[in-house]
């Protein structure tokens, strides 16, 4: 199936916080990521995190990013796919 | 557009990164909560008076509401202490709720109530670190301090259970006249386990002002001997003497993080500056954390000395003593009068670790 058709939801084993203007992901449960660390999100990453809701398809998230930021659909798509793969690797999201 | 990515950063380095910002914006990033003052031990040096232990405690629901509120205001680092937190049957639920709010949690415990079930649970929901206080390295010494038979064995079992599950652990001790002779043995035990070992020599009066525990303090010269035998502490004091020996030149009593970036909440829901400063306190059962933090704690922190010759405000050795107005209040009945014990230690540290240091 095309990656753009996929849908992801947040995994409750990682919690999103905003502290002092920094968006971070805090792993809270065993078997996810590296519990010694937290993960910081830049502005676009934080926006994508917000858009991942278990209902929007990757394509829809890409379109929202293209609309909100100065970026071509191809670049946005490549970055988005890479970002979601990273999130999957640390246990931050799972496929619905 | 920035490229979205997820840089990994250790929790300590993240704190360094946002330290200036949380200070400038007065964000309550760090808090302490006592879910209870009850304890299964009866330590002779404890600063909590026995008659405080059965005071009314917040319910689980009330604590959850407070956790919601402190998270919303930016609290990230949370310490659960007591009393003994595990005395509360619902502590695992309180802990889990705080975890789910994304808090980075430290637990202070005596370790004696840790069961295989609790250890398994902590392995599943790992804290940032568990800090267990060790009171001696023999049953006789340990239990002479804790007053409870069988507590030494249970403490060691608790340590073993956490170690077996690789739960981040630190051992610490309060050094006093009754266990000084076993200090090296405790340090050696921690080294053998491969965990960090910390110690504190600052025995405080009880919260009701009783100075009975202070009789257990080791002499200042012995404190310096412990500093000298510890590479990290020696280096720290040398660095402080080299870079920070200057008077605050301020009449403000609170120059620490209390009320600036940190807070304390007691079992009944009183919000205070720190674990020692319990007056006046803001009642979180009657108002919100936001209100208490922005109003009551801001005012408490801004208090200035009344006397014209406030000694700590003009002492260039305050970095070496751990000065604390709340401690002065407890020990001397006045937040402006220095605690003589730590004053002596600070002067010895300056002599020992400062420029032109001489041995004592």
Coordinates of C-alpha atoms in Angstrom, one line a residue:
Chain A
X1 CA 0.0 0.0 0.0
X2 CA 1.2 3.5 -0.8
X3 CA 2.8 5.2 2.2
X4 CA 0.7 8.3 1.6
X5 CA -2.4 6.2 2.3
X6 CA -1.3 5.1 5.7
X7 CA -2.7 6.4 8.9
X8 CA -0.8 6.7 12.2
X9 CA -1.8 7.3 15.8
X10 CA 0.3 8.4 18.8
X11 CA 1.6 5.8 21.1
X12 CA 0.7 6.6 24.8
X13 CA 4.1 5.3 25.8
X14 CA 5.5 8.6 24.7
X15 CA 4.2 11.9 26.0
X16 CA 4.4 15.3 24.3
X17 CA 5.2 18.3 26.5
X18 CA 5.8 22.0 25.9
X19 CA 8.4 23.3 28.3
X20 CA 9.8 26.8 28.1
X21 CA 8.8 27.0 24.5
X22 CA 10.5 23.7 23.6
X23 CA 8.3 20.9 22.3
X24 CA 9.6 17.6 23.6
X25 CA 8.7 13.9 23.6
X26 CA 9.2 12.1 26.9
X27 CA 9.3 8.2 26.8
X28 CA 7.5 6.9 29.9
X29 CA 7.3 3.1 29.5
X30 CA 9.7 0.3 29.1
X31 CA 10.4 -1.0 25.6
X32 CA 10.1 2.3 24.0
X33 CA 13.0 4.4 22.8
X34 CA 15.8 5.3 25.2
X35 CA 14.4 6.1 28.6
X36 CA 17.6 8.0 29.5
X37 CA 16.7 10.6 26.9
X38 CA 14.0 12.8 25.7
X39 CA 13.5 14.0 22.2
X40 CA 13.1 17.6 21.0
X41 CA 10.9 18.7 18.1
X42 CA 11.5 21.7 15.9
X43 CA 8.5 23.8 14.8
X44 CA 7.6 21.7 11.8
X45 CA 8.0 18.4 13.7
X46 CA 5.8 19.7 16.5
X47 CA 3.2 20.6 13.9
X48 CA 3.3 17.2 12.3
X49 CA 3.0 15.6 15.8
X50 CA -0.1 17.7 16.4
X51 CA -1.6 16.5 13.1
X52 CA -1.1 12.8 13.7
X53 CA -4.4 11.8 15.2
X54 CA -5.2 8.3 14.1
X55 CA -7.5 9.7 11.4
X56 CA -5.6 11.9 9.0
X57 CA -3.7 10.0 6.3
X58 CA 0.0 10.8 5.6
X59 CA -1.1 12.5 2.4
X60 CA -3.4 14.9 4.3
X61 CA -0.7 15.7 6.7
X62 CA 1.7 16.4 3.8
X63 CA -0.9 18.7 2.2
X64 CA -1.4 20.6 5.4
X65 CA 2.4 21.2 5.8
X66 CA 2.7 22.3 2.2
X67 CA -0.1 24.8 2.8
X68 CA 1.3 26.1 6.0
X69 CA 5.0 26.3 5.1
X70 CA 7.1 27.3 2.1
X71 CA 7.9 23.9 0.8
X72 CA 7.3 21.9 -2.3
X73 CA 5.1 18.8 -2.1
X74 CA 8.0 16.5 -3.0
X75 CA 10.3 17.8 -0.3
X76 CA 7.6 17.9 2.3
X77 CA 6.6 14.3 1.5
X78 CA 10.2 13.0 1.7
X79 CA 10.8 14.8 5.0
X80 CA 7.5 13.7 6.4
X81 CA 8.0 10.0 5.5
X82 CA 11.5 10.1 7.1
X83 CA 10.1 11.8 10.2
X84 CA 7.3 9.3 10.7
X85 CA 9.8 6.5 10.3
X86 CA 11.9 8.0 13.0
X87 CA 8.8 8.3 15.2
X88 CA 8.0 4.7 14.6
X89 CA 11.6 3.7 15.5
X90 CA 11.4 5.4 18.9
X91 CA 7.9 4.0 19.5
X92 CA 6.2 7.4 19.3
X93 CA 3.6 6.4 16.7
X94 CA 2.0 3.2 15.4
X95 CA 0.1 2.4 12.3
X96 CA -3.7 2.3 12.5
Chain B
X1 CA 10.9 25.1 6.0
X2 CA 13.0 23.4 8.7
X3 CA 13.5 19.8 8.2
X4 CA 11.4 17.9 10.8
X5 CA 13.6 15.7 12.9
X6 CA 13.9 14.3 16.4
X7 CA 17.2 15.1 18.1
X8 CA 17.8 13.0 21.1
X9 CA 19.1 14.7 24.2
X10 CA 19.8 13.5 27.8
X11 CA 17.5 14.8 30.5
X12 CA 20.4 16.6 32.2
X13 CA 21.5 18.3 29.0
X14 CA 18.0 19.4 28.3
X15 CA 17.9 21.1 31.8
X16 CA 21.1 22.9 31.0
X17 CA 19.6 24.1 27.7
X18 CA 16.5 25.6 29.2
X19 CA 17.9 26.7 32.6
X20 CA 18.2 30.4 31.7
X21 CA 14.7 30.5 30.1
X22 CA 12.9 28.8 33.0
X23 CA 14.7 31.3 35.4
X24 CA 13.9 34.3 33.3
X25 CA 10.2 33.3 32.8
X26 CA 9.8 31.9 36.3
X27 CA 8.6 28.5 35.2
X28 CA 8.0 26.0 38.0
X29 CA 9.9 23.3 36.2
X30 CA 10.9 21.4 39.3
X31 CA 8.7 20.3 42.2
X32 CA 8.6 18.1 45.2
X33 CA 5.5 16.3 46.4
X34 CA 5.1 14.5 49.7
X35 CA 2.2 12.1 49.1
X36 CA 2.4 11.3 52.9
X37 CA 4.4 12.1 56.0
X38 CA 3.7 8.6 57.4
X39 CA 6.7 6.3 57.5
X40 CA 7.3 2.7 58.5
X41 CA 10.6 3.7 60.1
X42 CA 11.3 5.9 63.2
X43 CA 14.6 7.4 62.3
X44 CA 16.2 9.3 65.2
X45 CA 17.4 12.2 63.0
X46 CA 14.2 12.7 61.0
X47 CA 13.0 16.3 60.6
X48 CA 9.4 15.3 60.6
X49 CA 7.8 15.3 64.0
X50 CA 5.8 12.2 64.9
X51 CA 2.6 14.1 65.5
X52 CA 2.7 15.5 61.9
X53 CA 2.4 12.0 60.5
X54 CA -1.3 11.4 60.9
X55 CA -2.4 14.7 59.4
X56 CA -5.1 14.6 56.8
X57 CA -3.8 13.6 53.3
X58 CA -4.9 14.6 49.9
X59 CA -6.9 11.9 48.1
X60 CA -5.8 10.3 44.9
X61 CA -8.2 12.5 43.0
X62 CA -7.0 15.7 44.6
X63 CA -3.4 14.8 43.8
X64 CA -4.3 14.0 40.2
X65 CA -5.9 17.4 39.9
X66 CA -2.7 19.0 41.3
X67 CA -0.5 17.0 38.9
X68 CA -2.7 18.3 36.0
X69 CA -2.2 21.8 37.2
X70 CA 1.6 21.6 37.8
X71 CA 2.1 20.0 34.4
X72 CA 0.1 22.8 32.7
X73 CA 2.4 25.3 34.3
X74 CA 5.5 23.6 33.0
X75 CA 6.7 21.2 35.7
X76 CA 8.9 18.6 34.2
X77 CA 11.1 17.3 37.0
X78 CA 9.2 15.9 39.9
X79 CA 10.4 14.4 43.2
X80 CA 8.2 12.2 45.3
X81 CA 9.4 12.0 48.9
X82 CA 7.9 11.8 52.4
X83 CA 7.4 10.3 54.8
X84 CA 7.8 7.1 52.9
X85 CA 5.9 7.3 49.6
X86 CA 5.3 3.5 49.4
X87 CA 3.4 3.6 52.7
X88 CA 0.5 4.8 50.6
X89 CA -1.2 1.9 48.9
X90 CA -2.2 4.2 46.0
X91 CA 1.3 5.5 45.5
X92 CA 1.8 3.4 42.3
X93 CA -1.3 5.0 40.9
X94 CA -0.2 8.5 41.8
X95 CA 3.2 7.8 40.3
X96 CA 1.7 6.4 37.1
X97 CA -0.6 9.4 36.7
X98 CA 2.5 11.7 37.0
X99 CA 4.3 9.6 34.5
X100 CA 1.4 9.9 32.1
X101 CA 1.6 13.6 32.4
X102 CA 5.2 13.3 31.0
X103 CA 7.0 14.2 34.3
X104 CA 10.6 13.1 34.8
X105 CA 10.4 11.5 38.2
X106 CA 12.7 10.8 41.1
X107 CA 11.6 8.8 44.1
X108 CA 13.2 9.2 47.6
X109 CA 12.5 6.0 49.6
X110 CA 14.0 4.0 52.4
X111 CA 13.6 0.9 50.2
X112 CA 12.2 -1.3 52.9
X113 CA 8.7 -1.6 51.4
X114 CA 9.8 -2.5 47.9
X115 CA 8.2 -5.8 46.9
X116 CA 8.8 -7.9 43.7
X117 CA 5.5 -6.5 42.4
X118 CA 6.6 -2.9 43.0
X119 CA 10.0 -3.5 41.5
X120 CA 8.3 -5.1 38.4
X121 CA 6.0 -2.1 38.2
X122 CA 8.9 0.3 38.3
X123 CA 10.7 -1.7 35.7
X124 CA 7.7 -1.3 33.4
X125 CA 7.3 2.4 34.2
X126 CA 10.9 3.4 34.9
X127 CA 11.5 6.5 37.1
X128 CA 14.4 8.8 36.2
X129 CA 16.0 7.5 39.4
X130 CA 15.2 5.9 42.7
X131 CA 17.3 7.2 45.6
X132 CA 17.5 4.9 48.6
X133 CA 18.8 6.2 51.9
X134 CA 21.1 3.7 53.7
X135 CA 21.6 4.4 57.4
X136 CA 24.4 1.9 58.1
X137 CA 26.2 -1.1 56.8
X138 CA 25.4 -3.4 59.7
X139 CA 22.1 -4.4 61.1
X140 CA 23.0 -3.0 64.5
X141 CA 23.9 0.5 63.3
X142 CA 21.1 0.7 60.7
X143 CA 18.4 -0.3 63.1
X144 CA 19.7 1.8 65.9
X145 CA 18.9 4.7 63.7
X146 CA 15.6 3.5 62.1
X147 CA 14.3 2.0 65.3
X148 CA 12.7 -0.9 63.5
X149 CA 13.9 -4.5 63.7
X150 CA 14.2 -6.2 60.4
X151 CA 14.5 -3.0 58.4
X152 CA 18.1 -3.4 57.5
X153 CA 17.5 -6.7 55.8
X154 CA 14.4 -5.4 54.0
X155 CA 16.3 -2.4 52.8
X156 CA 19.1 -4.5 51.3
X157 CA 16.4 -6.7 49.7
X158 CA 14.8 -3.7 48.2
X159 CA 18.1 -2.6 46.7
X160 CA 18.7 -6.0 45.3
X161 CA 15.2 -6.1 43.7
X162 CA 15.8 -2.8 41.9
X163 CA 19.3 -3.8 40.9
X164 CA 18.1 -7.1 39.4
X165 CA 15.7 -5.1 37.2
X166 CA 18.2 -2.5 36.2
X167 CA 16.1 0.3 37.6
X168 CA 18.2 3.5 37.9
X169 CA 19.4 3.7 41.5
X170 CA 21.4 6.0 43.7
X171 CA 22.4 5.1 47.3
X172 CA 22.7 8.0 49.7
X173 CA 23.2 8.4 53.4
X174 CA 22.8 11.0 56.1
X175 CA 26.1 11.0 58.0
X176 CA 25.7 11.3 61.7
X177 CA 27.6 10.4 64.9
X178 CA 25.8 7.0 65.0
X179 CA 26.9 5.8 61.6
X180 CA 30.1 7.8 60.8
X181 CA 32.2 4.7 61.5
X182 CA 30.4 2.8 58.7
X183 CA 30.6 5.6 56.1
X184 CA 33.4 3.9 54.1
X185 CA 31.6 0.6 54.2
X186 CA 28.4 2.2 52.8
X187 CA 30.4 3.9 50.1
X188 CA 32.2 0.7 49.3
X189 CA 28.9 -1.2 49.0
X190 CA 27.6 1.4 46.5
X191 CA 30.8 1.1 44.5
X192 CA 30.5 -2.7 44.5
X193 CA 27.0 -2.4 43.1
X194 CA 28.2 0.2 40.5
X195 CA 25.7 2.9 41.6
X196 CA 26.3 6.5 42.5
X197 CA 26.7 7.3 46.2
X198 CA 25.8 10.6 47.8
X199 CA 25.9 11.8 51.3
X200 CA 24.5 14.6 53.4
X201 CA 25.9 15.9 56.7
X202 CA 23.3 18.6 57.2
X203 CA 21.0 17.3 59.9
X204 CA 18.1 19.7 60.3
X205 CA 15.9 20.6 63.3
X206 CA 12.4 19.1 63.2
X207 CA 9.7 21.0 61.5
X208 CA 8.2 21.9 64.9
X209 CA 11.5 23.6 65.8
X210 CA 12.9 20.8 68.0
X211 CA 16.7 20.8 67.8
X212 CA 17.0 17.3 69.2
X213 CA 18.2 15.7 65.8
X214 CA 21.0 18.3 65.7
X215 CA 22.8 16.6 68.5
X216 CA 23.6 13.8 66.0
X217 CA 25.6 16.1 63.7
X218 CA 29.2 15.2 63.1
X219 CA 31.8 17.9 64.0
X220 CA 32.6 20.4 61.2
X221 CA 36.2 19.1 61.0
X222 CA 34.9 15.6 60.1
X223 CA 32.6 17.1 57.4
X224 CA 35.7 18.7 55.8
X225 CA 37.6 15.3 56.1
X226 CA 34.7 13.7 54.1
X227 CA 35.0 16.5 51.6
X228 CA 38.7 15.9 51.2
X229 CA 38.3 12.2 50.8
X230 CA 35.8 12.7 48.0
X231 CA 37.3 13.7 44.7
X232 CA 34.1 15.2 43.3
X233 CA 33.4 17.3 46.4
X234 CA 36.9 18.5 46.7
X235 CA 36.9 19.6 43.1
X236 CA 33.5 21.3 43.5
X237 CA 34.6 23.3 46.6
X238 CA 37.9 24.3 44.9
X239 CA 35.9 25.5 41.9
X240 CA 33.5 27.4 44.1
X241 CA 36.4 29.0 46.1
X242 CA 38.1 30.0 42.8
X243 CA 35.1 31.3 40.9
X244 CA 32.2 32.2 43.3
X245 CA 33.5 33.6 46.6
X246 CA 31.5 36.8 46.6
X247 CA 28.8 38.2 48.8
X248 CA 25.3 38.3 47.3
X249 CA 25.0 41.9 48.5
X250 CA 21.3 41.5 48.7
X251 CA 18.9 41.6 51.6
X252 CA 16.6 39.1 49.9
X253 CA 16.3 36.0 52.0
X254 CA 15.7 33.5 49.2
X255 CA 18.3 33.5 46.6
X256 CA 18.0 29.8 45.7
X257 CA 15.6 28.2 43.2
X258 CA 12.7 28.0 45.7
X259 CA 9.8 29.9 44.3
X260 CA 11.8 30.9 41.2
X261 CA 11.8 27.6 39.4
X262 CA 10.9 25.1 42.1
X263 CA 8.1 24.4 44.7
X264 CA 7.0 22.0 47.3
X265 CA 3.6 20.5 48.1
X266 CA 2.9 18.7 51.4
X267 CA 0.5 15.8 52.0
X268 CA -2.4 18.1 52.9
X269 CA -1.9 20.2 49.7
X270 CA -0.1 23.2 51.1
X271 CA 2.1 24.8 48.5
X272 CA 5.4 26.1 49.8
X273 CA 8.8 27.4 48.7
X274 CA 10.6 24.2 49.7
X275 CA 10.6 21.2 51.9
X276 CA 11.8 23.2 55.0
X277 CA 9.8 26.3 54.4
X278 CA 6.3 25.6 55.4
X279 CA 5.0 29.0 56.4
X280 CA 2.7 30.5 55.3
X281 CA 1.8 28.0 52.6
X282 CA -0.9 28.2 50.0
X283 CA -3.8 25.8 50.3
X284 CA -4.2 24.0 47.0
X285 CA -7.5 22.4 48.1
X286 CA -9.0 26.0 48.1
X287 CA -7.3 27.4 45.0
X288 CA -5.3 26.6 41.9
X289 CA -1.6 25.9 41.6
X290 CA -1.4 28.8 39.1
X291 CA -2.7 31.2 41.6
X292 CA -0.5 29.9 44.4
X293 CA 2.6 30.0 42.3
X294 CA 2.0 33.4 40.8
X295 CA 0.9 35.1 43.9
X296 CA 1.7 33.5 47.3
X297 CA 5.0 32.0 46.3
X298 CA 6.1 35.0 44.5
X299 CA 5.5 37.1 47.6
X300 CA 7.2 34.5 49.9
X301 CA 10.3 34.5 47.7
X302 CA 10.5 38.3 47.6
X303 CA 10.8 38.6 51.4
X304 CA 13.8 40.8 52.5
X305 CA 15.7 40.8 55.8
X306 CA 14.5 43.3 58.3
X307 CA 17.8 43.8 60.1
X308 CA 20.3 46.3 58.8
X309 CA 23.2 43.9 59.3
X310 CA 21.9 40.7 57.8
X311 CA 25.1 38.7 57.9
X312 CA 24.4 36.2 55.1
X313 CA 23.6 39.0 52.7
X314 CA 27.1 40.3 53.0
X315 CA 29.1 37.1 53.5
X316 CA 31.3 36.0 50.6
X317 CA 31.2 32.4 51.7
X318 CA 27.5 31.7 51.2
X319 CA 28.3 29.4 48.3
X320 CA 30.1 27.1 50.7
X321 CA 27.5 26.6 53.4
X322 CA 24.1 25.7 51.9
X323 CA 22.6 28.6 53.6
X324 CA 18.8 28.5 53.9
X325 CA 16.5 31.0 55.6
X326 CA 13.9 28.3 56.2
X327 CA 16.6 26.3 58.1
X328 CA 17.6 29.4 60.1
X329 CA 13.9 29.9 61.0
X330 CA 13.7 26.3 62.3
X331 CA 16.9 26.3 64.2
X332 CA 17.1 29.9 65.5
X333 CA 13.5 31.0 65.2
X334 CA 14.6 33.7 62.8
X335 CA 15.3 33.4 59.1
X336 CA 18.0 36.0 59.3
X337 CA 20.3 34.4 61.9
X338 CA 22.9 32.1 60.3
X339 CA 23.0 28.5 61.4
X340 CA 26.2 28.3 63.3
X341 CA 27.0 24.8 62.3
X342 CA 27.1 25.4 58.5
X343 CA 28.7 28.8 59.1
X344 CA 31.7 27.0 60.8
X345 CA 31.8 24.5 57.9
X346 CA 31.8 27.3 55.3
X347 CA 34.8 29.0 57.0
X348 CA 36.7 25.7 57.2
X349 CA 35.9 25.0 53.5
X350 CA 37.3 28.4 52.5
X351 CA 40.4 27.7 54.5
X352 CA 40.8 24.2 53.1
X353 CA 39.9 24.7 49.5
X354 CA 40.5 28.4 48.9
X355 CA 43.5 30.1 47.5
X356 CA 46.5 29.7 49.8
X357 CA 44.6 26.8 51.4
X358 CA 46.1 25.2 54.4
X359 CA 45.4 21.9 55.9
X360 CA 43.3 21.8 59.0

